[in-house]
Short mmCIF file of C-alpha atoms and ligand atoms in Angstrom, two decimals:
data_model
loop_
_atom_site.label_atom_id
_atom_site.label_comp_id
_atom_site.label_asym_id
_atom_site.label_seq_id
_atom_site.Cartn_x
_atom_site.Cartn_y
_atom_site.Cartn_z
CA MET A 1 4.56 47.78 9.71
CA ALA A 2 6.38 48.50 6.37
CA THR A 3 9.85 48.65 6.81
CA ASN A 4 10.89 49.43 3.38
CA ARG A 5 12.99 46.51 3.37
CA THR A 6 13.38 43.02 1.51
CA PHE A 7 15.89 40.25 1.80
CA THR A 8 17.52 38.30 -1.17
CA MET A 9 19.95 35.44 -1.59
CA ILE A 10 21.82 34.93 -4.87
CA LYS A 11 21.47 30.98 -4.97
CA PRO A 12 24.27 28.55 -5.45
CA ASP A 13 24.06 28.15 -9.51
CA ALA A 14 24.31 31.86 -9.85
CA VAL A 15 27.23 32.39 -7.50
CA GLN A 16 28.74 29.42 -8.98
CA GLU A 17 28.47 30.97 -12.65
CA ASN A 18 30.09 34.28 -11.38
CA HIS A 19 27.03 36.28 -11.68
CA ILE A 20 27.28 37.96 -8.25
CA GLY A 21 28.26 41.38 -9.81
CA GLY A 22 25.65 41.25 -12.50
CA ILE A 23 22.79 40.46 -9.99
CA LEU A 24 24.03 42.89 -7.55
CA HIS A 25 24.33 45.44 -10.54
CA MET A 26 20.83 45.17 -11.34
CA ILE A 27 19.88 45.44 -8.14
CA GLU A 28 21.48 48.72 -7.36
CA GLU A 29 20.15 49.87 -11.01
CA GLY A 30 16.76 48.98 -9.86
CA GLY A 31 16.98 51.64 -6.85
CA PHE A 32 17.67 49.35 -4.20
CA ARG A 33 20.39 50.13 -1.39
CA ILE A 34 22.52 47.57 -0.53
CA VAL A 35 22.10 47.40 3.45
CA SER A 36 23.93 44.36 4.61
CA LEU A 37 25.76 41.65 2.34
CA LYS A 38 27.77 38.37 2.81
CA LYS A 39 28.71 35.18 1.14
CA VAL A 40 27.87 32.22 3.40
CA ARG A 41 27.58 28.56 2.89
CA LEU A 42 24.51 27.10 4.23
CA THR A 43 24.51 23.39 5.99
CA PRO A 44 21.61 21.35 4.95
CA GLU A 45 20.14 21.84 8.46
CA ARG A 46 20.37 25.58 8.00
CA ALA A 47 18.81 25.66 4.67
CA GLY A 48 16.01 23.42 5.93
CA LYS A 49 15.27 25.99 8.60
CA PHE A 50 15.57 28.88 6.36
CA TYR A 51 12.72 27.08 4.06
CA GLU A 52 10.79 25.37 7.04
CA VAL A 53 7.44 26.93 5.67
CA HIS A 54 7.94 24.74 2.45
CA LYS A 55 8.36 21.59 4.37
CA GLU A 56 5.11 20.00 3.38
CA ARG A 57 6.03 20.75 -0.54
CA PRO A 58 7.03 17.84 -2.83
CA PHE A 59 9.87 19.69 -3.60
CA TYR A 60 11.29 20.62 -0.17
CA ASN A 61 14.24 18.11 0.21
CA ASP A 62 15.63 19.05 -3.31
CA LEU A 63 15.61 22.76 -2.56
CA VAL A 64 17.35 22.30 0.90
CA ASN A 65 20.39 20.06 -1.02
CA TYR A 66 20.34 22.69 -3.90
CA MET A 67 20.48 25.92 -1.44
CA SER A 68 23.03 24.04 0.62
CA SER A 69 25.34 22.75 -2.34
CA GLY A 70 27.39 25.66 -2.66
CA PRO A 71 27.76 29.32 -1.36
CA ILE A 72 25.07 31.72 -1.61
CA VAL A 73 25.03 35.49 -1.05
CA ALA A 74 22.91 36.89 1.54
CA ALA A 75 21.64 40.74 1.21
CA ILE A 76 19.11 43.29 2.72
CA LEU A 77 17.68 45.80 0.57
CA GLU A 78 16.19 49.11 1.23
CA LYS A 79 13.64 50.99 -1.29
CA GLU A 80 10.29 52.43 -0.84
CA ASN A 81 7.80 49.26 -1.60
CA ALA A 82 10.85 47.20 -1.37
CA VAL A 83 9.01 43.85 -1.07
CA ALA A 84 6.85 44.18 -3.94
CA ASP A 85 9.44 45.94 -6.04
CA PHE A 86 11.94 43.46 -5.63
CA ARG A 87 9.61 40.87 -6.37
CA THR A 88 8.69 42.66 -9.71
CA LEU A 89 12.64 42.90 -10.29
CA ILE A 90 13.35 39.34 -10.09
CA GLY A 91 10.48 37.95 -12.03
CA ALA A 92 8.27 34.82 -11.71
CA THR A 93 9.30 32.04 -10.24
CA ASN A 94 9.73 29.76 -13.04
CA PRO A 95 12.23 31.69 -15.59
CA ALA A 96 10.23 30.33 -18.67
CA GLN A 97 7.42 32.82 -17.37
CA ALA A 98 9.65 35.46 -16.24
CA ALA A 99 9.10 38.80 -17.89
CA GLU A 100 11.88 40.44 -20.10
CA GLY A 101 13.99 42.73 -18.09
CA THR A 102 14.02 40.75 -14.91
CA ILE A 103 16.87 39.16 -13.06
CA ARG A 104 15.34 35.49 -13.56
CA LYS A 105 14.57 36.08 -17.30
CA LYS A 106 18.51 36.58 -17.56
CA TYR A 107 20.17 34.55 -14.85
CA ALA A 108 17.70 31.56 -14.11
CA LYS A 109 18.34 28.30 -15.25
CA SER A 110 15.16 26.43 -14.28
CA ILE A 111 12.29 26.85 -11.71
CA GLU A 112 14.70 25.60 -8.57
CA ALA A 113 18.03 27.07 -10.02
CA ASN A 114 16.14 30.29 -10.19
CA ALA A 115 19.44 32.38 -9.45
CA VAL A 116 17.63 34.68 -6.40
CA HIS A 117 15.25 34.57 -3.92
CA GLY A 118 13.07 37.64 -2.72
CA SER A 119 11.10 37.96 0.33
CA ASP A 120 7.12 37.64 -0.05
CA SER A 121 6.26 39.99 2.73
CA ASP A 122 7.48 42.65 5.38
CA GLU A 123 6.89 40.39 8.07
CA ASN A 124 9.38 37.61 6.15
CA ALA A 125 11.63 39.94 5.13
CA GLN A 126 12.55 41.02 8.72
CA ILE A 127 12.75 37.22 9.84
CA GLU A 128 14.92 36.26 6.86
CA GLY A 129 17.07 39.38 7.40
CA ASP A 130 17.58 38.77 11.01
CA PHE A 131 18.43 35.18 10.00
CA TYR A 132 21.79 35.84 8.19
CA PHE A 133 22.28 39.39 10.24
CA SER A 134 22.84 40.63 13.72
CA ALA A 135 21.38 44.00 14.50
CA ASP A 136 24.83 45.63 14.18
CA GLU A 137 25.13 44.26 10.60
CA GLN A 138 21.83 45.86 9.41
CA PHE A 139 22.93 49.89 8.12
P1 ATP B 1 11.76 32.38 -3.28
O1 ATP B 1 11.28 32.08 -2.20
O2 ATP B 1 13.00 31.69 -3.69
O3 ATP B 1 12.08 33.92 -3.82
P2 ATP B 1 9.18 32.12 -5.05
O4 ATP B 1 8.83 33.12 -3.87
O5 ATP B 1 9.46 32.66 -6.25
O6 ATP B 1 11.03 31.95 -4.53
P3 ATP B 1 8.37 29.71 -3.78
O7 ATP B 1 6.94 29.24 -3.76
O8 ATP B 1 8.52 30.28 -2.48
O9 ATP B 1 9.02 30.70 -5.01
O10 ATP B 1 9.63 28.74 -3.72
C1 ATP B 1 10.66 28.52 -3.13
C2 ATP B 1 11.69 27.91 -3.91
O11 ATP B 1 11.58 26.67 -4.23
C3 ATP B 1 11.79 28.48 -5.61
O12 ATP B 1 12.49 29.95 -5.93
C4 ATP B 1 12.53 27.54 -6.19
O13 ATP B 1 13.75 27.36 -5.95
C5 ATP B 1 11.96 26.24 -5.54
N1 ATP B 1 10.77 25.80 -6.04
C6 ATP B 1 9.46 26.39 -6.26
N2 ATP B 1 8.61 25.50 -6.77
C7 ATP B 1 9.32 24.50 -7.32
C8 ATP B 1 9.04 23.20 -7.90
N3 ATP B 1 7.59 22.93 -8.35
N4 ATP B 1 9.97 22.71 -8.37
C9 ATP B 1 11.35 22.52 -7.72
N5 ATP B 1 11.37 23.64 -7.19
C10 ATP B 1 10.63 24.71 -6.76
MG1 MG B 2 9.01 32.34 -1.81
#
């Protein structure tokens, strides 16, 4: 079932460099409504659980260390066709390949420190949003 919602994180590098406001501005200008929002620091255990789907990938340990290296901002976003439209707004995983006008083109530093996360399906958007926010925080 399409929920018209997606989930994002502003990653540690972008938070560290004071880009929370700039990125949220691009998200709102892109037509997304912020449903839920919080700044949190993940423990390595929690970062590992969030990225469990990637645990066989060679970059998994680095990714877990990076994502727990400093605070992140988690948010649930709402828009028609949210998952696909948000992937378009953030741009390619590798900022060297990210299109002009995308969040990663503007703010990402490397393929790992790539400023933002975006869910890749409606199902994962729901799972990832629920990972951070209880039902009474999703409005
Ligand atoms: P995200 O899931 O964070 O939105 P994505 O869907 O574009 O990113 P994935 O393939 O799901 O990319 O990878 C998850 C994250 O793992 C990437 O955003 C990046 O931070 C990191 N990553 C991916 N590929 C590499 C790589 N080759 N080397 C280092 N880190 C990587
Ligand atoms: Mg992904």
